[in-house]
XYZ file of C-alpha atoms in Angstrom:
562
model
C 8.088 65.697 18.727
C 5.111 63.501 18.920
C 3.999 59.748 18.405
C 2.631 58.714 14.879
C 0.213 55.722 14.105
C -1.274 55.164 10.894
C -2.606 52.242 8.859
C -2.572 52.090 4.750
C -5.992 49.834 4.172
C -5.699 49.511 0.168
C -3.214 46.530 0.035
C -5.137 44.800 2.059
C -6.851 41.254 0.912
C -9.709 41.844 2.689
C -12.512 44.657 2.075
C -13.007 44.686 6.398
C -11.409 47.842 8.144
C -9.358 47.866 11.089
C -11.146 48.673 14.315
C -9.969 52.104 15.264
C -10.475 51.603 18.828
C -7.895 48.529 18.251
C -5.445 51.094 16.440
C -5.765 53.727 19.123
C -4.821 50.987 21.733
C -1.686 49.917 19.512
C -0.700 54.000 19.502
C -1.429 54.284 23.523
C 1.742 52.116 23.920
C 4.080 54.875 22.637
C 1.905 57.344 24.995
C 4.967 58.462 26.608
C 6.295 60.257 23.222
C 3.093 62.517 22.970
C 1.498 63.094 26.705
C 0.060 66.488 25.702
C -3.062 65.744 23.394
C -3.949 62.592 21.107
C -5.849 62.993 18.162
C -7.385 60.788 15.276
C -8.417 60.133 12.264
C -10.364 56.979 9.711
C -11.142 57.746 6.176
C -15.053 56.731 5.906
C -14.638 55.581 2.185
C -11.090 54.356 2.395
C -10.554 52.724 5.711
C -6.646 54.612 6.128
C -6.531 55.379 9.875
C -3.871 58.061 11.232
C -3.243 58.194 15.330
C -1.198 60.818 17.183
C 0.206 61.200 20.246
C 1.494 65.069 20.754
C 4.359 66.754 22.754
C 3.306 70.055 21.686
C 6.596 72.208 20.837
C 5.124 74.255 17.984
C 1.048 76.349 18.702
C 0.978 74.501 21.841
C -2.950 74.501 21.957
C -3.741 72.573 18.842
C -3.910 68.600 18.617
C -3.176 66.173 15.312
C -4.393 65.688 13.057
C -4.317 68.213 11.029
C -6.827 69.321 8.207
C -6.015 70.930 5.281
C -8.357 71.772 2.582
C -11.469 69.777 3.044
C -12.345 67.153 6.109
C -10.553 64.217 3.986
C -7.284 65.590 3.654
C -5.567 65.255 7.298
C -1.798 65.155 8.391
C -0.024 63.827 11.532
C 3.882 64.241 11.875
C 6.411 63.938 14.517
C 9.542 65.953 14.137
C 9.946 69.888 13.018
C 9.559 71.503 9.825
C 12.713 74.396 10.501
C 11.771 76.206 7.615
C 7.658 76.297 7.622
C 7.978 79.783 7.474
C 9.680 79.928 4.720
C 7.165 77.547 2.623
C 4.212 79.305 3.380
C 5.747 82.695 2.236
C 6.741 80.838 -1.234
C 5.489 77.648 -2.186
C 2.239 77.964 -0.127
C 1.877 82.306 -0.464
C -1.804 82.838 -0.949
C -2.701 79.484 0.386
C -5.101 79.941 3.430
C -3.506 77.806 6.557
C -5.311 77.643 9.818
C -2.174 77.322 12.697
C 1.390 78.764 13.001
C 2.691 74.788 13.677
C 5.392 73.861 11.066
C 3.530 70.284 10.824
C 0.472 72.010 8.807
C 2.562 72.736 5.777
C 2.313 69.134 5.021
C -0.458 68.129 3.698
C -0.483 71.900 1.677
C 2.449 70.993 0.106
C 1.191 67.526 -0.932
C -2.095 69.090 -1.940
C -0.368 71.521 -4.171
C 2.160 69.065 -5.817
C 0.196 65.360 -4.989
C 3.857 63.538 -4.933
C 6.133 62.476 -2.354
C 8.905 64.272 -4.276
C 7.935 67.311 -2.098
C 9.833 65.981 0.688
C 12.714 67.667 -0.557
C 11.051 70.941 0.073
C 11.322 70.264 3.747
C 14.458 71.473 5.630
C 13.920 69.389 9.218
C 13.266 65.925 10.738
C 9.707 64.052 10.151
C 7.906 60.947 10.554
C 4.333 61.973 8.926
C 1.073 59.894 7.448
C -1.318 61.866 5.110
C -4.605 60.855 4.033
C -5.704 63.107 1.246
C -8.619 62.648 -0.718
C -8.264 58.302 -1.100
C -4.857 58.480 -1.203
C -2.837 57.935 1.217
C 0.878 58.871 2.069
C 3.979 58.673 4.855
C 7.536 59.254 4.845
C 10.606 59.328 7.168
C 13.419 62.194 7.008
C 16.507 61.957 5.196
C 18.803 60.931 7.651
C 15.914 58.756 10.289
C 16.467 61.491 12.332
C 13.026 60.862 13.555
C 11.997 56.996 14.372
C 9.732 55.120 12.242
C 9.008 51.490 11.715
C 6.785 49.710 9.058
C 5.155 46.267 9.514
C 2.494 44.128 7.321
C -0.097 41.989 9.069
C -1.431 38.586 8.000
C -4.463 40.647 6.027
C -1.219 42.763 4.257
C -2.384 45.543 5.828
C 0.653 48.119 5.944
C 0.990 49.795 9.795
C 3.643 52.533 10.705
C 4.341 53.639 13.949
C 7.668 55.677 15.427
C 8.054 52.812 17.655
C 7.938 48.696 16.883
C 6.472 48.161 20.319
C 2.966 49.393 18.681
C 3.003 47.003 15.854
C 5.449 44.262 16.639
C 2.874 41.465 18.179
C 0.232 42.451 15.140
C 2.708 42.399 12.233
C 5.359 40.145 13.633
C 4.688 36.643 11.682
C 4.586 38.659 8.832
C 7.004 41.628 8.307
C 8.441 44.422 10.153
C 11.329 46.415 9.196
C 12.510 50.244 9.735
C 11.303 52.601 7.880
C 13.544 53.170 5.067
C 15.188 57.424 5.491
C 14.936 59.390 2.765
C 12.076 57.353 1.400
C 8.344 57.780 0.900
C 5.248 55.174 0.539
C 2.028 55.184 -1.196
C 0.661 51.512 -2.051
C 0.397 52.735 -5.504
C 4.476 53.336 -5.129
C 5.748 51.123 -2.601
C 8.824 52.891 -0.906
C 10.442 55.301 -3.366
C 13.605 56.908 -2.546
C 13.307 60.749 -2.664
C 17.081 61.779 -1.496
C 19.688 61.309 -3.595
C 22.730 63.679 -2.676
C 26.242 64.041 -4.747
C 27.588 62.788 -1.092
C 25.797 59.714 -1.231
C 29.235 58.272 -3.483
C 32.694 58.409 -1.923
C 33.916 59.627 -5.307
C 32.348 62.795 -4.932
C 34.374 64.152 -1.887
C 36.514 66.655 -3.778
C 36.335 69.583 -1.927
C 39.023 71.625 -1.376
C 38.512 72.198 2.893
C 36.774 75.792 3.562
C 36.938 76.703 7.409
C 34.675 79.733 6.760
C 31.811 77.849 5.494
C 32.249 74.741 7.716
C 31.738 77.296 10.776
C 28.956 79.467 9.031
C 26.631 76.369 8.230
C 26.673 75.098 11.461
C 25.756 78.278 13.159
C 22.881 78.487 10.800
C 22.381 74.495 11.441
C 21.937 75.702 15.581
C 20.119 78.768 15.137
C 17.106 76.966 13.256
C 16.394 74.620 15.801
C 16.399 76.998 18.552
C 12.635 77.290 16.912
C 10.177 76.233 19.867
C 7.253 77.731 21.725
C 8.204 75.816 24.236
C 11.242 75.655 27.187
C 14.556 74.771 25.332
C 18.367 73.910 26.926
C 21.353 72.094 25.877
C 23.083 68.777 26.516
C 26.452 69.426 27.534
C 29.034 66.630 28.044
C 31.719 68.704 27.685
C 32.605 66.996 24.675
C 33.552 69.048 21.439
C 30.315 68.401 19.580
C 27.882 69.263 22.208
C 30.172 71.925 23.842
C 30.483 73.933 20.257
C 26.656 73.240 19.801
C 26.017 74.754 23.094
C 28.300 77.799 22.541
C 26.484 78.455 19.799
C 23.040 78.214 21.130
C 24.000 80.511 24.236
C 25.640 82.970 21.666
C 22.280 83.186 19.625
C 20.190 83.047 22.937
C 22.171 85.699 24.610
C 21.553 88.304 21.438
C 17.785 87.140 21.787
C 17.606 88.294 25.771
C 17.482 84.643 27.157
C 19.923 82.576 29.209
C 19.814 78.980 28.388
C 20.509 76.063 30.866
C 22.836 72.695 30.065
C 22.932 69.248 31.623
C 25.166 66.775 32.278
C 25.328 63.392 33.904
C 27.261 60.672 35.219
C 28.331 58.251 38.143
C 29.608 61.051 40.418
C 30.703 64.621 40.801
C 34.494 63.266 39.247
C 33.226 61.818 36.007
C 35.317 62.842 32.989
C 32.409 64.339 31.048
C 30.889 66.058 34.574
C 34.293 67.760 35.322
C 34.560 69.032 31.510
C 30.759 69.947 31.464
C 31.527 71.786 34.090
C 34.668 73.702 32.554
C 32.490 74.622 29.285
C 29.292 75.566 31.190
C 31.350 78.183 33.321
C 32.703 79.739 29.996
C 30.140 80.050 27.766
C 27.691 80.651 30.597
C 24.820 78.942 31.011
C 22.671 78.136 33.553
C 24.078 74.886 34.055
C 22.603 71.035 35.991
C 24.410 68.167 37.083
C 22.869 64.575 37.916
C 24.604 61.419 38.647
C 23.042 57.736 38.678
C 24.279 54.921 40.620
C 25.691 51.632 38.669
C 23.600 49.972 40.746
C 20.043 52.097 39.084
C 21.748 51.630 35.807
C 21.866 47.604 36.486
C 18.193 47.640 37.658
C 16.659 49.662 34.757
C 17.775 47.463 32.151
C 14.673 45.679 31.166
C 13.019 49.267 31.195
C 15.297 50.895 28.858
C 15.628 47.721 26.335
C 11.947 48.101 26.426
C 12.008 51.749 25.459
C 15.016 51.489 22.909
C 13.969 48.567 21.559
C 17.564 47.474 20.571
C 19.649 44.886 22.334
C 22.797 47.033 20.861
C 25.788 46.873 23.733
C 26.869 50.142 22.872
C 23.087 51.895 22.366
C 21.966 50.154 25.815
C 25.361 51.427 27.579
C 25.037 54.999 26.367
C 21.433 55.263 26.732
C 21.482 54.619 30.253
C 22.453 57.703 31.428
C 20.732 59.450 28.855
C 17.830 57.911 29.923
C 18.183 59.066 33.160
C 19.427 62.712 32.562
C 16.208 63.500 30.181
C 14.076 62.336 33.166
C 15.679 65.123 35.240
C 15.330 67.471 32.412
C 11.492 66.453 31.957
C 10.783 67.024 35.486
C 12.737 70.826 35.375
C 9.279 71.569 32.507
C 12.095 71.649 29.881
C 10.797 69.871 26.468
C 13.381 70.385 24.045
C 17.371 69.791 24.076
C 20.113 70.103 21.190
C 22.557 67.716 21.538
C 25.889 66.872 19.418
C 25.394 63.464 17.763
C 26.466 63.231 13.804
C 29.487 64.788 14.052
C 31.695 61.978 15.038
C 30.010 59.993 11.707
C 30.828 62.953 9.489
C 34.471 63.957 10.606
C 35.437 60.032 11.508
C 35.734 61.495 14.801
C 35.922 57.586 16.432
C 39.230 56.888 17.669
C 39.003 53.328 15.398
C 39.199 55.956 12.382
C 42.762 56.777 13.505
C 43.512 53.106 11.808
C 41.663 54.055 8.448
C 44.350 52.604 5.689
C 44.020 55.078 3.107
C 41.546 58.304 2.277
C 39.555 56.448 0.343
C 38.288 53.654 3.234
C 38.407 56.471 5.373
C 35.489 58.361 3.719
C 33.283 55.073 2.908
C 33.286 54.358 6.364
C 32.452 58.007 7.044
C 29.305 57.941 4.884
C 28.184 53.892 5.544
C 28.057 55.576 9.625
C 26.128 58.410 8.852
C 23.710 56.588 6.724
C 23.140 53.855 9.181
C 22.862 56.701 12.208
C 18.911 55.732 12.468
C 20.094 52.570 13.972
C 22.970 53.698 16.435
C 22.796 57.397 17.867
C 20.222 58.778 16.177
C 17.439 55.804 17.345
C 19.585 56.120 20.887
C 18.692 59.898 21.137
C 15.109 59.323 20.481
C 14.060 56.692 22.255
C 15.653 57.230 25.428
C 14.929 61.043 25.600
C 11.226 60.300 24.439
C 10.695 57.969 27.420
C 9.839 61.170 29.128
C 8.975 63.467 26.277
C 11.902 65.410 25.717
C 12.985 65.942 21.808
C 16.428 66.091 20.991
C 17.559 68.687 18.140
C 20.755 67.457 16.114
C 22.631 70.288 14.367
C 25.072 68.389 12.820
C 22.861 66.445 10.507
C 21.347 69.632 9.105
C 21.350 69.053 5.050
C 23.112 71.788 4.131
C 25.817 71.357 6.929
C 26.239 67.353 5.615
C 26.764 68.352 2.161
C 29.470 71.253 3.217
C 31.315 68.704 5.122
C 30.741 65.425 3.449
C 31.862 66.403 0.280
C 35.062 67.830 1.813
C 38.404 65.794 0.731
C 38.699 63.084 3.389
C 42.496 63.893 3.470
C 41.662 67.399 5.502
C 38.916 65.395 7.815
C 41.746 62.404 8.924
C 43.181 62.476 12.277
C 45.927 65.077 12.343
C 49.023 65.381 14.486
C 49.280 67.784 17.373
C 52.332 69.871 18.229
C 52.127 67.425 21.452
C 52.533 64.847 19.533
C 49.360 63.373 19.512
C 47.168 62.349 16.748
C 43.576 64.521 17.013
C 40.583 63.377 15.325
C 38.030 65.995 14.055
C 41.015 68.240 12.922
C 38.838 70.210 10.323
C 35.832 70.670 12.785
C 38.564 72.595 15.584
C 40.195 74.286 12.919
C 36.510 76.125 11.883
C 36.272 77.178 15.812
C 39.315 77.747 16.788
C 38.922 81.469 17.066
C 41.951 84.069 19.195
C 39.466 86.520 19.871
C 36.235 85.504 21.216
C 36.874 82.097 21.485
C 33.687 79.154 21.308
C 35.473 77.115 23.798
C 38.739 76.339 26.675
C 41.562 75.401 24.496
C 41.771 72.235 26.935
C 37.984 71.617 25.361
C 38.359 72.621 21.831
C 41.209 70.191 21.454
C 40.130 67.534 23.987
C 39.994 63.971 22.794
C 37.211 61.725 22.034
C 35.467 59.807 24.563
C 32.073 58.063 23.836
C 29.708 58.953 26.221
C 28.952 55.628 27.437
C 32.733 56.084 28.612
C 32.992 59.995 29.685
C 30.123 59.364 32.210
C 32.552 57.189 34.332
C 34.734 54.484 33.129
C 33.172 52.125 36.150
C 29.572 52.036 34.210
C 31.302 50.049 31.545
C 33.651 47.349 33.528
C 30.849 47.083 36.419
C 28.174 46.403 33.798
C 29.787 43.628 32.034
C 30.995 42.223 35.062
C 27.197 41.680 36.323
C 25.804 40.880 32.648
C 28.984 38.494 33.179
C 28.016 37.154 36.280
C 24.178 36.527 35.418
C 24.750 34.010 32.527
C 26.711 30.505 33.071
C 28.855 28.723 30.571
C 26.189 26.391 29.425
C 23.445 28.890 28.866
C 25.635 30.501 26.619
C 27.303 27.757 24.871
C 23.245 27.601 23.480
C 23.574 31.548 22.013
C 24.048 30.690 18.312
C 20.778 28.300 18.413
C 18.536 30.503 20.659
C 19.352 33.649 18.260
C 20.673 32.577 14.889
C 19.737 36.238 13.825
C 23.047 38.636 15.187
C 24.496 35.773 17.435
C 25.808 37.407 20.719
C 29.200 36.821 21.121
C 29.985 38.087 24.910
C 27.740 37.312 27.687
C 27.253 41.085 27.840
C 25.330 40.825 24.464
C 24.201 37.522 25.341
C 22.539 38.945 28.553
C 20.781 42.170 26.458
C 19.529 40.086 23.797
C 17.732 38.285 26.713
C 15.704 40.836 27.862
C 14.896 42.340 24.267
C 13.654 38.658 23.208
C 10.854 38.957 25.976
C 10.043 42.296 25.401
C 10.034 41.017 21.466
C 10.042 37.488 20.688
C 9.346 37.627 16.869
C 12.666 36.933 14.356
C 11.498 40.331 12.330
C 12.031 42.494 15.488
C 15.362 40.471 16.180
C 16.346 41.658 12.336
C 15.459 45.218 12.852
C 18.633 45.475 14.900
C 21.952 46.899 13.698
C 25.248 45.891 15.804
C 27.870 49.108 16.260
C 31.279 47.338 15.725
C 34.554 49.236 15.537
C 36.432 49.206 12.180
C 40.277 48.891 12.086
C 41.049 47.406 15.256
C 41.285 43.871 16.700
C 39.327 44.570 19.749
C 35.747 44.772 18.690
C 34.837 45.941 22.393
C 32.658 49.235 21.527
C 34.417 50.948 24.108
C 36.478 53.679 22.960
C 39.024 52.734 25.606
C 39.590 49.102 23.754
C 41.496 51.246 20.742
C 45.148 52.245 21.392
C 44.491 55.746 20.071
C 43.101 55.946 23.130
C 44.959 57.974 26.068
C 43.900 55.985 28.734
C 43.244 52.441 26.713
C 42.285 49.572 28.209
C 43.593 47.552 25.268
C 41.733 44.413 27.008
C 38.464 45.880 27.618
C 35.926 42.904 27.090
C 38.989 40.963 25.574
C 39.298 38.179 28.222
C 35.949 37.401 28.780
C 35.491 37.601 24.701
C 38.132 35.224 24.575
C 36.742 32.981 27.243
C 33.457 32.739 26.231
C 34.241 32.353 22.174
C 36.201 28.888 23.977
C 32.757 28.241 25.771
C 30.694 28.543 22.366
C 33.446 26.326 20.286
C 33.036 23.022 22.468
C 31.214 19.945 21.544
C 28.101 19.715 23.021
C 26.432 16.429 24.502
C 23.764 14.409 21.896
């Protein structure tokens, strides 16, 4: 996990290079991504310039870029490369490379095959920039996984960065966007799409269900990114996804000869995900941390965290706060590297809103529309607020092969299912594969506990208390002005109202205001993010954000003076 720079000089209308003292500046303000070593890199004939910033998880000693066959052919990626080993045994046996870090089979691959088709080689997450030769290449990860923005200044220079904050004021008149997943660039190209799976179309999901392999690919998903030279542990919310990623991990560290540790957080010793952490940690035994954070700190780190997520999202800020938070701890115990469970609820509809899907078919388009738009909710969430103090975050459940096992499995066997208890359970298909007599991944009370969104599980007070003082800080007027101040996603409580704020200062231009995706609940009338607004919900709060929404929509509907 590192920080990526780089700057594509051929479209440019003018012959002048970019100062690379100016681009290692721009790259400095995502130092916190990449604290170990930075390294750099302009093409004398070309002008291409690549940047890095490194967290070193793989050959800890050696900085970006990196070479490969002659001084003109350099790399610099941010993510992991799970099966390196494999490549250089195959695709790259006989080739001569220099490290044992995944990163370096890069730019061999792309020498050996010189198009971005290659990508498909690569089982892992990456943000990377090449420069090989004059030519000049970068591409994101299938599912944006890793971060990555692109923006063109007013000389059409292109700039990517894993962060906006680097290029934002530089590029902002003109264009910048997200970095398409799945895609790579070359000016010669433009952005080409390079994945194309069968899961990709609803249509496709025609799989009879198959426990065996659901369980088997996402043990293999965990044990490849337990890869690191460096200290690993486990987020553990005592949720299903992170608790059977964590039982896992301790399974496969335990045969190994390690112990592993977990972490948890929220508002006090009796949040709901604390008390379950706690449960899960004591049974699969690990070595395990609580923190809590005070409403109050989560209030006064706003502006911080908007600046670091760079989203003014209500859901992304409200679960990223304690995230935030609990990564600092974790950064501070020497530990670099987490898994975590995010994906799963995307894959399995695992959202208590899916509970309302009318039919199979909607059911498993709104499956796939959440796990291709994950780069802008959980997966950008995970990132951003871990990398604010250099901890990467390892996803199993958006492992390629795992995806196509599940994703192409009949939505009819992935729909909520009811319960002996009488309760509908979400996930169904997921349990089933885990639900194992003898030696058993999890508590029963875990295995087949419901869904609660983490913004929620870490205290149900974080929510209500933090749109009560978002509430409190804007007046009727100033928001009766919210569809002419931002035309672009109008906010629609004073919640949103109060987050877009902050973000505008941090990021004043209209194209950073468009990078922004809104998480809204399907199915429901409530569009409160909260999993409590939906009446699957055991302890609902069918009002949640409903009064004031319904206040302040009167607010925004009255005629205003000439």
């Amino acid at each position: 996990m590192c920080g990526i720079f780089a700057i594509c000089q051929c479209p440019a209308r003018t012959g002048k290079f970019f100062d690379l003292e100016k681009a290692k500046e721009l790259s400095n303000r995502q130092y916190h991504r990449g604290p170990d070593f930075r390294g750099f890199y302009q093409d004398s004939l070309s002008g291409d310039i690549l940047v890095h910033e490194r967290l070193a998880i793989m050959d800890l000693g050696i900085s970006h870029p990196l070479q490969g066959s002659n001084e003109r052919s350099q790399v610099i990626h941010n993510g992991e490369i799970y099966n390196h080993q494999h490549l250089r045994d195959h695709e790259l046996k006989g080739v001569h490379l220099r490290t044992s870090c995944d990163s370096e089979v890069i730019i061999f691959l792309y020498e050996k095959f010189r198009d971005g088709a290659f990508c498909n080689l690569l089982d892992g997450v990456f943000a990377f920039a090449l420069c090989c030769d004059g030519k000049f290449l970068t591409a994101r990860d299938p599912i944006g996984v890793k971060q990555m923005y692109f923006g063109v200044d007013s000389d059409s220079r292109f700039f990517f960065s894993n962060e906006m904050k680097s290029i934002e004021d530089v590029c902002g008149n003109t264009r910048v966007s997200p970095f398409p997943p799945g895609h790579y660039y070359t000016p010669e190209t433009g952005f080409v799409r390079y994945f194309e799976p069968l899961w990709f179309q609803p249509k496709n999901a025609i799989n009879p269900l198959d426990l065996c392999s659901l369980h088997d690919k996402l043990v293999a998903a965990v044990h490849k990114r337990l890869m690191s030279d460096a200290p690993l542990g486990v987020l553990l919310s005592g949720g299903l996804d992170s608790s059977l990623v964590s039982s896992i991990a301790v399974r496969e560290m335990s045969r190994r000869g390690y112990t592993i540790h977990s972490f948890s957080i929220g508002v006090d010793h009796n949040s709901p995900d604390v008390v379950a952490a706690r449960k899960v940690a004591d049974f699969i035994g690990t070595i395990h941390h609580e923190f809590y954070f005070s409403i109050q700190e989560g209030i006064r780190n706003l502006r911080k965290l908007i600046w670091h997520l760079e989203s003014y999202d209500v859901t992304s800020i409200r679960a990223s706060t304690p995230m935030y938070f609990l990564s600092e701890k974790i950064r501070e115990m020497g530990i670099k590297v987490v898994l975590s469970g995010e994906g799963a609820d995307e894959i399995f509809g695992g959202y208590l809103y899916f509970h309302n899907a009318p039919n199979n078919d909607e059911f498993q388009k709104e499956t796939i529309d959440r796990v291709l738009h994950l780069y802008t909710s959980d997966c950008l969430r995970a990132d951003k607020s871990s990398m604010a103090h250099s901890v990467e975050v390892r996803v199993p459940f958006l492992d390629k092969a795992f995806l196509e096992e599940a994703i192409l499995t009949e939505p009819a066997f992935k729909r909520p299912q009811i319960l002996d208890c009488g309760r509908s359970c979400e996930k169904f298909a997921l349990r089933s594969a885990f639900n194992h007599d003898e030696n058993p991944y999890l508590p029963a009370e875990i295995l087949w506990r419901q869904k609660e969104q983490f913004s929620d599980g870490v205290g149900y007070d974080w929510i209500d208390k933090l749109m009560q003082h978002c509430s409190d800080q804007i007046s009727d007027e100033e928001f009766a002005t919210a569809a002419d101040q931002f035309p672009i996603n109008t906010p629609h409580s004073k919640e949103a109202f109060y987050m877009r704020k902050i973000f505008h200062e941090h990021f004043p231009s209209k194209e950073a205001a468009a990078t922004v995706r809104k998480w809204i609940p399907k199915w429901q009338k409530n569009q409160d993010p909260s999993g409590r607004a939906c009446t699957a919900h055991l302890q609902a709060s069918h009002d949640i954000g409903m009064e004031k929404l319904e206040e302040t929509e009167k607010i925004a509907q009255r005629p205003r003076k000439a």
